[in-house]
mmCIF file of C-alpha atoms in Angstrom:
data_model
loop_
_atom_site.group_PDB
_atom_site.id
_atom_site.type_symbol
_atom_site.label_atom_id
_atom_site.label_comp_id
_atom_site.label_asym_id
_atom_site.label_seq_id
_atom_site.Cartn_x
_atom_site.Cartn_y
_atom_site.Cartn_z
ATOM 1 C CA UNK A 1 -189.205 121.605 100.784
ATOM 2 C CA UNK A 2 -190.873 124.708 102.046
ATOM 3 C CA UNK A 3 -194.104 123.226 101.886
ATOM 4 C CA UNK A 4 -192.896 120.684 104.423
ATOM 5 C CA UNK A 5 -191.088 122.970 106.380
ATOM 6 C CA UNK A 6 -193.514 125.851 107.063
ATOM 7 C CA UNK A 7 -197.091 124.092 106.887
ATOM 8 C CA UNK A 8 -199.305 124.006 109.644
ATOM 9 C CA UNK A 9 -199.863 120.036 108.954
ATOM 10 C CA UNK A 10 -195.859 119.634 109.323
ATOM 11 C CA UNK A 11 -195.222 122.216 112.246
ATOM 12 C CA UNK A 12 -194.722 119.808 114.753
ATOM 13 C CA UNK A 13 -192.816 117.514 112.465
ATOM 14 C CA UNK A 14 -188.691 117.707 113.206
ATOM 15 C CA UNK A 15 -187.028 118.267 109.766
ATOM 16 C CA UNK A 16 -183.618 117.718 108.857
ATOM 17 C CA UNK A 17 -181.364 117.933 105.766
ATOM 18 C CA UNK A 18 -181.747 115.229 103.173
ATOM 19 C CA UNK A 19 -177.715 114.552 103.407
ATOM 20 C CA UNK A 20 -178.271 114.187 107.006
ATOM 21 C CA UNK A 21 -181.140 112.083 106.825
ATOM 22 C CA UNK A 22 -179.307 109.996 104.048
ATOM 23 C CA UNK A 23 -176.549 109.473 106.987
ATOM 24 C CA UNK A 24 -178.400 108.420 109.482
ATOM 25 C CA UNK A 25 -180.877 106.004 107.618
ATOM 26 C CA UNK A 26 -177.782 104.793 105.532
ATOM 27 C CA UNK A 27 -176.190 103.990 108.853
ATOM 28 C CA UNK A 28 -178.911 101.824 109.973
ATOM 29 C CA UNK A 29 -179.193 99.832 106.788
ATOM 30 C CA UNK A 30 -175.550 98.830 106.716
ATOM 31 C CA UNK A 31 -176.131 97.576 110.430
ATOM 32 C CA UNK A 32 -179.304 95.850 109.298
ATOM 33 C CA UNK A 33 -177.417 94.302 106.199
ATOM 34 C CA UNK A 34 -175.105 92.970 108.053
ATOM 35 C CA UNK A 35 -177.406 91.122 110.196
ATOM 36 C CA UNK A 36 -178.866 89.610 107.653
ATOM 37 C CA UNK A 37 -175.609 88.412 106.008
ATOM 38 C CA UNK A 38 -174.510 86.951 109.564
ATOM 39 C CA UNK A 39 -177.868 85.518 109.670
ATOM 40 C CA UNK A 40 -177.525 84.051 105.974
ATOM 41 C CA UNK A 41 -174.108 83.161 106.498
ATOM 42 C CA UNK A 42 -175.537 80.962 110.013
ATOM 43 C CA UNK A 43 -178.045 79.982 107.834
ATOM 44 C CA UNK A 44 -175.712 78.326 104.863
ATOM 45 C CA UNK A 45 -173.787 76.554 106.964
ATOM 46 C CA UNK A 46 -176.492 75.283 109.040
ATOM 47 C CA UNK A 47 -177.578 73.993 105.435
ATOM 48 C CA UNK A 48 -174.652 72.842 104.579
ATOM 49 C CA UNK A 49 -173.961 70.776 107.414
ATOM 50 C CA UNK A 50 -177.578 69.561 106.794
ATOM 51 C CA UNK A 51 -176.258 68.353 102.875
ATOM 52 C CA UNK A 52 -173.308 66.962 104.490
ATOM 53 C CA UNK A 53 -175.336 64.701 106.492
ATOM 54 C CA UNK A 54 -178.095 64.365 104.099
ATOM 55 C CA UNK A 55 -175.406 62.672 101.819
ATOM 56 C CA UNK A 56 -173.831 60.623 104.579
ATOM 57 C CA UNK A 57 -176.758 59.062 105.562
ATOM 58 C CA UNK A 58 -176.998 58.342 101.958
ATOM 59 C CA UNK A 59 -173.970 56.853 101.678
ATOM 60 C CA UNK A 60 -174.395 54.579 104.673
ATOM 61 C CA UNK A 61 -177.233 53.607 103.608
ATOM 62 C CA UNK A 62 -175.846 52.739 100.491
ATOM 63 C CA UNK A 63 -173.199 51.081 101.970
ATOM 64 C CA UNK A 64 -175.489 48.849 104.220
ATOM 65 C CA UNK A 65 -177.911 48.365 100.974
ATOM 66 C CA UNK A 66 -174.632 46.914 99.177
ATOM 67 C CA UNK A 67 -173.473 44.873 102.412
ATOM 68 C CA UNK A 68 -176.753 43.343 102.822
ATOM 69 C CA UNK A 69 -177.323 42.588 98.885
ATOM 70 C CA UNK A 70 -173.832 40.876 99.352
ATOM 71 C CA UNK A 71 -174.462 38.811 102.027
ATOM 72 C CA UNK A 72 -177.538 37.341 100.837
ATOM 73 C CA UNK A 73 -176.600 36.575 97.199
ATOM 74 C CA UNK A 74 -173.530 34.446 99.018
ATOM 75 C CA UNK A 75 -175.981 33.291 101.478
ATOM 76 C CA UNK A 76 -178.318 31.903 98.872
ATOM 77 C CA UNK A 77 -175.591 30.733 96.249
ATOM 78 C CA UNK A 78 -174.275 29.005 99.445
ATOM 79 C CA UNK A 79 -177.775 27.330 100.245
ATOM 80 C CA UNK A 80 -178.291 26.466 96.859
ATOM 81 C CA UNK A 81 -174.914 24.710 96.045
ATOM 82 C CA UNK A 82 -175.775 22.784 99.584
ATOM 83 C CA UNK A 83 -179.569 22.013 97.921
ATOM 84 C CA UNK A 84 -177.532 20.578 95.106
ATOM 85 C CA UNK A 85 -175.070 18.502 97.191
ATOM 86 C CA UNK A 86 -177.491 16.873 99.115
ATOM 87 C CA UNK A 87 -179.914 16.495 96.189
ATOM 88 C CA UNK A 88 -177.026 14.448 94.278
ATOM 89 C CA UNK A 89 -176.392 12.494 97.321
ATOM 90 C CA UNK A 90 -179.464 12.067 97.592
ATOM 91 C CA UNK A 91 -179.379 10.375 93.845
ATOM 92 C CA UNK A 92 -175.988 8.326 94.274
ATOM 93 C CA UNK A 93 -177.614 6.676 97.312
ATOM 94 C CA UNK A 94 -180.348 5.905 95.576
ATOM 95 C CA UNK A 95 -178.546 4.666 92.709
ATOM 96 C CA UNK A 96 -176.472 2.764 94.973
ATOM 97 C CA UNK A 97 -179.354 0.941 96.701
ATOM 98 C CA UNK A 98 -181.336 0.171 93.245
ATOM 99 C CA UNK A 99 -178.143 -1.215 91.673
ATOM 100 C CA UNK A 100 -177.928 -3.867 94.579
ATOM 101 C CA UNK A 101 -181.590 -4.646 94.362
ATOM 102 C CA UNK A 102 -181.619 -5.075 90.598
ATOM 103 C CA UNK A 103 -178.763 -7.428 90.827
ATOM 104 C CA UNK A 104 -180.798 -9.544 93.053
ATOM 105 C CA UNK A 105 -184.229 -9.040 91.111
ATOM 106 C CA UNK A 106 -182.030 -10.561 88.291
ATOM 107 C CA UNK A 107 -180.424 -13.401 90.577
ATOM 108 C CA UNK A 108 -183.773 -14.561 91.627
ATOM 109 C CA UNK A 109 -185.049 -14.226 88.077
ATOM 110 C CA UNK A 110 -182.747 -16.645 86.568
ATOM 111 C CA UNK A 111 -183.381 -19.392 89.570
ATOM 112 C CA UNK A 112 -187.207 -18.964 89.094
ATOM 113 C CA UNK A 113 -186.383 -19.198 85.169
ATOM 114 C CA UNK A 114 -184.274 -22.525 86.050
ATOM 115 C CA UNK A 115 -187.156 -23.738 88.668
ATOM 116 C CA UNK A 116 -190.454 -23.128 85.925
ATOM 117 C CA UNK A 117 -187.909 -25.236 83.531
ATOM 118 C CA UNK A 118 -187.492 -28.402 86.323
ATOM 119 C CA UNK A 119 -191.367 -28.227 87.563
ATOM 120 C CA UNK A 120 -192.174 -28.629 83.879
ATOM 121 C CA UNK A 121 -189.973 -31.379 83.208
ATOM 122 C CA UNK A 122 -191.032 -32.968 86.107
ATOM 123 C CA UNK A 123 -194.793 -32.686 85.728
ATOM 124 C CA UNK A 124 -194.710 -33.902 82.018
ATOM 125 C CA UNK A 125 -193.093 -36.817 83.298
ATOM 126 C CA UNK A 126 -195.884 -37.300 85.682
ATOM 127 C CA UNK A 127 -198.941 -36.407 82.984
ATOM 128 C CA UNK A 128 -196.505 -38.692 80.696
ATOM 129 C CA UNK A 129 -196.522 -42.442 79.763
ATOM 130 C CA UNK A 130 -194.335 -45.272 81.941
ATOM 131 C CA UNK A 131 -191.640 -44.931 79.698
ATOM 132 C CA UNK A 132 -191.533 -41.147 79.648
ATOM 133 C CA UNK A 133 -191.299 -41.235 83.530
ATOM 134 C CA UNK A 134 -188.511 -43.764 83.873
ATOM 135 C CA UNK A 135 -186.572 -42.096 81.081
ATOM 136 C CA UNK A 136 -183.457 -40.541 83.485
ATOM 137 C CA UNK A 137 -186.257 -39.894 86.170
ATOM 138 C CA UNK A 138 -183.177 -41.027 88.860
ATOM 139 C CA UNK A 139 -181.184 -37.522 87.010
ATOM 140 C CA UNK A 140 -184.193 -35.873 87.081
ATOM 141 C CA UNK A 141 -184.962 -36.343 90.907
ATOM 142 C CA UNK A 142 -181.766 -35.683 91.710
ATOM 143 C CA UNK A 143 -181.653 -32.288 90.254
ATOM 144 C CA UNK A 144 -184.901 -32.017 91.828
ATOM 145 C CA UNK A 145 -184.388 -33.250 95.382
ATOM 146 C CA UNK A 146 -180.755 -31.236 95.665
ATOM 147 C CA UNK A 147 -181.599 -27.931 94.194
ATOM 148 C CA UNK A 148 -180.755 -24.900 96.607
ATOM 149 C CA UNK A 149 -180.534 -21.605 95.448
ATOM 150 C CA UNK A 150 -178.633 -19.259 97.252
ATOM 151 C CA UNK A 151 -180.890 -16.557 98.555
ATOM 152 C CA UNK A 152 -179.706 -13.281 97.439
ATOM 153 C CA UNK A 153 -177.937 -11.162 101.025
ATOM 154 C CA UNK A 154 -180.408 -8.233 102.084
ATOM 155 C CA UNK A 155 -180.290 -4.603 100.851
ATOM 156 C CA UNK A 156 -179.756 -2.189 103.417
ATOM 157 C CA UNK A 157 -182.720 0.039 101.970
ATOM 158 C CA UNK A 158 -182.300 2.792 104.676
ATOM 159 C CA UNK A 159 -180.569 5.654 103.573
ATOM 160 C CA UNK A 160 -177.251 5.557 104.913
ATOM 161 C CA UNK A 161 -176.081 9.271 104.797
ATOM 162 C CA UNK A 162 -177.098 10.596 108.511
ATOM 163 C CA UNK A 163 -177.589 14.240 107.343
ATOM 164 C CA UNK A 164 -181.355 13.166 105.758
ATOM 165 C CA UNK A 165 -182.189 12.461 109.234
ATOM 166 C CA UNK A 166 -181.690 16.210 110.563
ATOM 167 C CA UNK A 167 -183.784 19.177 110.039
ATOM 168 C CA UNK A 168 -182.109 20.185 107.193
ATOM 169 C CA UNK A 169 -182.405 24.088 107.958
ATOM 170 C CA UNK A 170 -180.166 23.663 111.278
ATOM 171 C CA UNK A 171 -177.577 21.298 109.321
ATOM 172 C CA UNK A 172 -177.168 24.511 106.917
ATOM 173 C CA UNK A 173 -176.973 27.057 109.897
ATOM 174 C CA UNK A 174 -174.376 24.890 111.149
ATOM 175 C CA UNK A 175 -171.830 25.223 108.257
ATOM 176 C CA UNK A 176 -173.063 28.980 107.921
ATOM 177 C CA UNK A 177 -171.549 29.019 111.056
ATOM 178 C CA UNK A 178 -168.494 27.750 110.538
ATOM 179 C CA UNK A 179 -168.342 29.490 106.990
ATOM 180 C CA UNK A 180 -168.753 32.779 109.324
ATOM 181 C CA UNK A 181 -165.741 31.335 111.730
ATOM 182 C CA UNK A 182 -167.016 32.632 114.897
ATOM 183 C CA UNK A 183 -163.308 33.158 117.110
ATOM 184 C CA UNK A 184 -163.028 32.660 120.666
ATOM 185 C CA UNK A 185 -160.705 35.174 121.826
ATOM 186 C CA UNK A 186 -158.128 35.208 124.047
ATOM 187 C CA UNK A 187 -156.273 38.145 125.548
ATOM 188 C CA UNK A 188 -152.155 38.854 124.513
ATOM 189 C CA UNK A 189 -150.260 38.906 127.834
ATOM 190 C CA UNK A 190 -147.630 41.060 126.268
ATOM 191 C CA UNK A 191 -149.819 44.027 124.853
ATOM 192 C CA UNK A 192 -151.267 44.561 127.839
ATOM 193 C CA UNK A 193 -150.592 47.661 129.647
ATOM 194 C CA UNK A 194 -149.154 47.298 133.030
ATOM 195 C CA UNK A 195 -152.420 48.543 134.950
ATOM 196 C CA UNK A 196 -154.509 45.911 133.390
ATOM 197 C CA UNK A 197 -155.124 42.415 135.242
ATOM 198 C CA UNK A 198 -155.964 39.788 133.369
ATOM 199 C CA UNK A 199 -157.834 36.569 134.465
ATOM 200 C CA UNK A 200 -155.593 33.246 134.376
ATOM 201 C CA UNK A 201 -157.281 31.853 131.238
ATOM 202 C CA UNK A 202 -156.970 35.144 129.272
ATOM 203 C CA UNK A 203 -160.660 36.000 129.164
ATOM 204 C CA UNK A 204 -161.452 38.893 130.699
ATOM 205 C CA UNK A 205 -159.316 41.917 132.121
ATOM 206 C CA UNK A 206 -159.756 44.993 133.862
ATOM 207 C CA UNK A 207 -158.312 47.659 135.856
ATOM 208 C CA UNK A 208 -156.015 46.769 138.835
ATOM 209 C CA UNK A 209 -155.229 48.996 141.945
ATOM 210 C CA UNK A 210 -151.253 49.056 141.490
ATOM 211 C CA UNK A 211 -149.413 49.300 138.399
ATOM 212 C CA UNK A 212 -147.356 46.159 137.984
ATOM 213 C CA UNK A 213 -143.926 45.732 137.190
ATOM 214 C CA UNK A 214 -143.559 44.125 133.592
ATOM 215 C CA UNK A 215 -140.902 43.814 131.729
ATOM 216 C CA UNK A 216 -140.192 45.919 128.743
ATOM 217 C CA UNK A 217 -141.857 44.667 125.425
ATOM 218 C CA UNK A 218 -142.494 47.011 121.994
ATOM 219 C CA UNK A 219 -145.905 45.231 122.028
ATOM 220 C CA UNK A 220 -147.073 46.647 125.294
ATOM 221 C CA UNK A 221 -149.652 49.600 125.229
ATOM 222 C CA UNK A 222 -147.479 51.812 127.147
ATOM 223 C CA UNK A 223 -150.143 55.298 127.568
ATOM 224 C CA UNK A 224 -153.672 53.616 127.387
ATOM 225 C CA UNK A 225 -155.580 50.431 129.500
ATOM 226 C CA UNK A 226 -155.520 48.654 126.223
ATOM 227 C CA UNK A 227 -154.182 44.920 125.040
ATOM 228 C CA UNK A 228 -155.052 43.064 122.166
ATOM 229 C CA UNK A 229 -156.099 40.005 121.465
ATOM 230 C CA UNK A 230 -153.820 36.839 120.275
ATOM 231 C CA UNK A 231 -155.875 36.007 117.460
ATOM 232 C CA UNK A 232 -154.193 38.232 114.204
ATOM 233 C CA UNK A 233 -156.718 37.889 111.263
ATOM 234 C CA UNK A 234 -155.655 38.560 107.482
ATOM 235 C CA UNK A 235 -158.472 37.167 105.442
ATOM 236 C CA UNK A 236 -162.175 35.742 105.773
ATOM 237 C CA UNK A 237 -165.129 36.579 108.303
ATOM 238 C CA UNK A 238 -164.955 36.596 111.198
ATOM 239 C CA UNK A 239 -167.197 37.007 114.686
ATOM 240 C CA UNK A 240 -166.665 37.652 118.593
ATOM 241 C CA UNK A 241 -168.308 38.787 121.336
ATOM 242 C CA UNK A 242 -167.292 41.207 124.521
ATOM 243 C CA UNK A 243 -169.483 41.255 127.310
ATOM 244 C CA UNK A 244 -168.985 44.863 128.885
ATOM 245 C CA UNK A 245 -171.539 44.493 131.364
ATOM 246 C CA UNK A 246 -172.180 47.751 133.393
ATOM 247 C CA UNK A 247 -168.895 48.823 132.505
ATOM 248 C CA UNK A 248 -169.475 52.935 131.879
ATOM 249 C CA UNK A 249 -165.804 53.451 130.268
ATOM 250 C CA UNK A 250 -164.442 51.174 127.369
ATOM 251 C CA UNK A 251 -163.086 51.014 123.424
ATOM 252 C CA UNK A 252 -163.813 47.667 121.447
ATOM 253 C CA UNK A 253 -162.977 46.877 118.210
ATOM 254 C CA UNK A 254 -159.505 46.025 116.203
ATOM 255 C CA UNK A 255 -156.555 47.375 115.125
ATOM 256 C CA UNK A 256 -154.016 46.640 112.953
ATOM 257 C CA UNK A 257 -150.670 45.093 113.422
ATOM 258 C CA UNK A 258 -148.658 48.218 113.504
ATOM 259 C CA UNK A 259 -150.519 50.241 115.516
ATOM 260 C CA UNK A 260 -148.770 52.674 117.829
ATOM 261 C CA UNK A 261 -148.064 51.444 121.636
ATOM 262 C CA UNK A 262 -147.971 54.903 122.605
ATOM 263 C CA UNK A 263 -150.071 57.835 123.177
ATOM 264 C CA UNK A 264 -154.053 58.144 123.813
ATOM 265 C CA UNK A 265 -156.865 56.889 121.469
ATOM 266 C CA UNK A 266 -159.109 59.267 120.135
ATOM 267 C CA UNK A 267 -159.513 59.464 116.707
ATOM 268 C CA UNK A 268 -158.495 55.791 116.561
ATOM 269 C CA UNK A 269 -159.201 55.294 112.849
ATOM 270 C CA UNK A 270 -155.898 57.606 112.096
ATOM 271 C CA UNK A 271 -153.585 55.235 113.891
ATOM 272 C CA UNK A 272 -155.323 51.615 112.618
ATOM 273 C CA UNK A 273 -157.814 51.437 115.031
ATOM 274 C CA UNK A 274 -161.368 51.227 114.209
ATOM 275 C CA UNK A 275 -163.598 51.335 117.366
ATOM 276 C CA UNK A 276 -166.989 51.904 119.575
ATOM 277 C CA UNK A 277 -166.215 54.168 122.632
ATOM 278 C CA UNK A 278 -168.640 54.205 125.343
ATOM 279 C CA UNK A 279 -167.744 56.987 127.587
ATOM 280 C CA UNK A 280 -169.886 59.755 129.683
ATOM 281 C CA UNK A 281 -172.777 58.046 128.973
ATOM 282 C CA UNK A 282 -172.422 58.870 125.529
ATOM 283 C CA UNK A 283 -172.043 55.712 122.652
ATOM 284 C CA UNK A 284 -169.628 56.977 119.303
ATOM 285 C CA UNK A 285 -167.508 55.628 116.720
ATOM 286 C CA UNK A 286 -163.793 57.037 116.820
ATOM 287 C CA UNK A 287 -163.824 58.181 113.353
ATOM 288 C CA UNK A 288 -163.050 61.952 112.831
ATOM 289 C CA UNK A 289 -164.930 64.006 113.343
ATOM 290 C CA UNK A 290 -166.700 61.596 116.149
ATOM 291 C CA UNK A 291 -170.270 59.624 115.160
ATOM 292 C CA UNK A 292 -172.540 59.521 117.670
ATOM 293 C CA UNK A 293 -175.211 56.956 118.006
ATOM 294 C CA UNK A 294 -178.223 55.799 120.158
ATOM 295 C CA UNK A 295 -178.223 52.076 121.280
ATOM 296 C CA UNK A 296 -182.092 51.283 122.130
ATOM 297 C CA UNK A 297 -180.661 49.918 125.788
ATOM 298 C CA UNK A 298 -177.304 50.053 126.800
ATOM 299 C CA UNK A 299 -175.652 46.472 125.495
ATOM 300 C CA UNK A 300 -174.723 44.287 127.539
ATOM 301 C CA UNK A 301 -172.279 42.343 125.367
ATOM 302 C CA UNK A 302 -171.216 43.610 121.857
ATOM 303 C CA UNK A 303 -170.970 41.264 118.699
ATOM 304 C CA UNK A 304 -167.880 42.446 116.387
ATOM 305 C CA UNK A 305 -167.997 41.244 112.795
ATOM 306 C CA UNK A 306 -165.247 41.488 110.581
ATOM 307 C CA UNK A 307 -165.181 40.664 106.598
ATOM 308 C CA UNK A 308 -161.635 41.068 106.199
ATOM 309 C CA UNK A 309 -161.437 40.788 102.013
ATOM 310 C CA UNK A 310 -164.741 43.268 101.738
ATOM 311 C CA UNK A 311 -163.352 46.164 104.448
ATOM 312 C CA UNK A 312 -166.070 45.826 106.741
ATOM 313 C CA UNK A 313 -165.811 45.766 110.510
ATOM 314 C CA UNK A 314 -169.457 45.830 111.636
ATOM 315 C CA UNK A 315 -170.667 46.610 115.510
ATOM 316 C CA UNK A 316 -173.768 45.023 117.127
ATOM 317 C CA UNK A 317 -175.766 44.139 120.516
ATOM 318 C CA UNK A 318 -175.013 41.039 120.747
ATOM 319 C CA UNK A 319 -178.142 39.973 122.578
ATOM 320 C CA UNK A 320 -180.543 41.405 120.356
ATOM 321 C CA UNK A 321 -178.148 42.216 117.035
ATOM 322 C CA UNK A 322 -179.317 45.546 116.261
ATOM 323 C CA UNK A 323 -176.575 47.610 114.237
ATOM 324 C CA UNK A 324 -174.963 50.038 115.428
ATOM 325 C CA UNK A 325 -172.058 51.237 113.102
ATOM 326 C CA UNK A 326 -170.052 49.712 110.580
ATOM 327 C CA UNK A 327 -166.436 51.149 109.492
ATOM 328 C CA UNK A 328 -165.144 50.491 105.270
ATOM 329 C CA UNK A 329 -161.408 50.452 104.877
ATOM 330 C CA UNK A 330 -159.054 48.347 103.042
ATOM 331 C CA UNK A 331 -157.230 46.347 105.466
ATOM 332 C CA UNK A 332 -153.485 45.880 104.467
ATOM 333 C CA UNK A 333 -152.507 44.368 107.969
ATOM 334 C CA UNK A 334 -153.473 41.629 110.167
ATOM 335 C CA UNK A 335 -156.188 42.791 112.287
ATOM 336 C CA UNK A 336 -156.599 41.851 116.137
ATOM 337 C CA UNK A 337 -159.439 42.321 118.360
ATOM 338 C CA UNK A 338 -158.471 45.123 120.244
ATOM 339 C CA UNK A 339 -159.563 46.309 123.969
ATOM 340 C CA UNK A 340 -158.902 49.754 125.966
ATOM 341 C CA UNK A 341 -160.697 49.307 129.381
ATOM 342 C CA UNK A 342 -161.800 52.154 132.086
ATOM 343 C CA UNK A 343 -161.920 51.850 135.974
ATOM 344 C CA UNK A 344 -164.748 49.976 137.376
ATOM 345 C CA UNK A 345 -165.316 47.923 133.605
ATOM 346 C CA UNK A 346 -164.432 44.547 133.007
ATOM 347 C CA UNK A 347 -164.688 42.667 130.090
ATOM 348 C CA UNK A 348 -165.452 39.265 129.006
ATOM 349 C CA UNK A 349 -164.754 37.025 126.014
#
């Protein structure tokens, strides 16, 4: 306006065209706009990937919360149908014992019946007059002076079942145990791959200097360090160990029958391997994408639990059994403790 334009109190003030102005400015807020959309867009998907693990963690959790329900109600129906067994043991062995006892309780009460009968023939003979005492008194001392009664053979009044003798929380662990079937592993000579040496009883392996010669086999691991195990597992629970030691390179966990001999092993779960990786320092599950996790001190030896019939295939430090990731599927194949070793790592069954 002119007022603008020509006052003294706008002199010094540069003045444009509205149109101009409208330009400029509208130039600036489409570059400040789209900042902000970047920025919201960064934002959203920072959020989203927040959700996405907001509701995995869920899951898991609900998964573990289902698990560990699970495994308790079967370990307490368990304990309580071995309460009952040993309860009615308990009661036939008693039954048993009182059944002898009252058979000689009523032995012994019929030859005390038959003695109070003779004593009190015999004394009213003696309290009687002389013909009441000769009367038969030769028959009369005769049963008298020959009587034996057979004394009744002992009861055996301790229990006889063994298992009341043993604390009876370690005689339950002990079929828990081999409920659980706890496997001792040994390695598959022909799924090895040809730079792996294995020990002579088939309990450890790791990486040799020279690959070996071996002869051709559709079993063998032909691009990775890996082997299986012998032991192919189609139903029930089931437990091992692998000591790893310092090892800073290595894949434990199983795989399924089919599984390809070829190529590397990633994301293992897409070719019927489920697996912990330990490699660069850094601990993950080979799912896809890759989970991550934090052991509280590198393991020394990893405990491998599989429930074949529930999908489960659980991972945990064996020394002190904290968790560290458990896989659901529905096995379809037999599964075999699997193995895929770095330089410098051994392992141990």
């Amino acid at each position: 306006c002119v007022v603008c334009d020509r006052s003294k109190d706008h002199r010094s003030h540069t003045v444009i065209p509205v149109e101009e102005a409208m330009e400029i400015y509208k130039e600036k807020v489409q570059t400040c706009l789209t900042l902000l959309q970047k920025e919201l867009i960064r934002i959203q998907t920072v959020q989203s990937i927040q959700q996405d693990k907001s509701k995995e963690v869920k899951e898991k959790v609900e998964t573990q919360r289902q698990r560990i329900v699970f495994e308790f109600e079967e370990l307490q129906q368990f304990l309580r149908k071995e309460q009952s067994d040993l309860l009615r043991s308990l009661e036939e062995e008693k039954a048993k014992i009182l059944q002898e006892l009252e058979k000689n309780i009523s032995q012994l009460a019929e030859q005390e019946s038959s003695l109070q009968r003779l004593i009190k023939e015999l004394e009213e003979k003696c309290n009687g007059t002389a013909v009441d005492l000769l009367k038969d008194v030769k028959s009369t001392l005769s049963r008298g002076e020959n009587l034996e009664y057979p004394i009744p053979a002992p009861v055996y009044t301790a229990l006889r079942n063994n298992v009341f003798n043993y604390p009876l929380q370690y005689f339950a662990l002990q079929k828990v145990a081999k409920k659980l079937n706890v496997l001792s592993v040994t390695l598959d000579p022909e799924t090895a791959n040809p730079s792996l040496l294995l020990a002579e009883d088939l309990k450890s392996a790791r990486v040799g200097e020279v690959w070996q010669e071996l002869p051709e086999n559709p079993k063998r691991f032909k691009d990775s360090s890996s082997v299986l195990a012998c032991e192919g597992l189609a139903a029930g629970r089931h437990y091992w160990e692998v000591g790893v030691g310092d090892g800073k390179t290595w894949i434990v966990g199983a795989a399924e029958e089919s599984t390809g001999r070829t190529g590397g092993i990633i994301s293992s779960t897409e070719r019927g391997i489920w697996a912990l990786n330990l490699i660069g320092g850094h601990y993950r599950a080979l799912t896809s994408p890759a989970a991550y996790f934090h052991p509280k001190k590198k393991p020394n030896k990893l405990g491998v639990y599989l429930d074949y019939d529930r999908g489960w295939l659980s991972f945990y430090d064996a020394d002190t059994m904290d968790h560290f990731y458990t896989f659901t599927a529905s096995f379809t194949q037999k599964m075999f403790p699997f193995f895929c070793i770095g330089p410098g790592t051994e392992i141990r069954l």
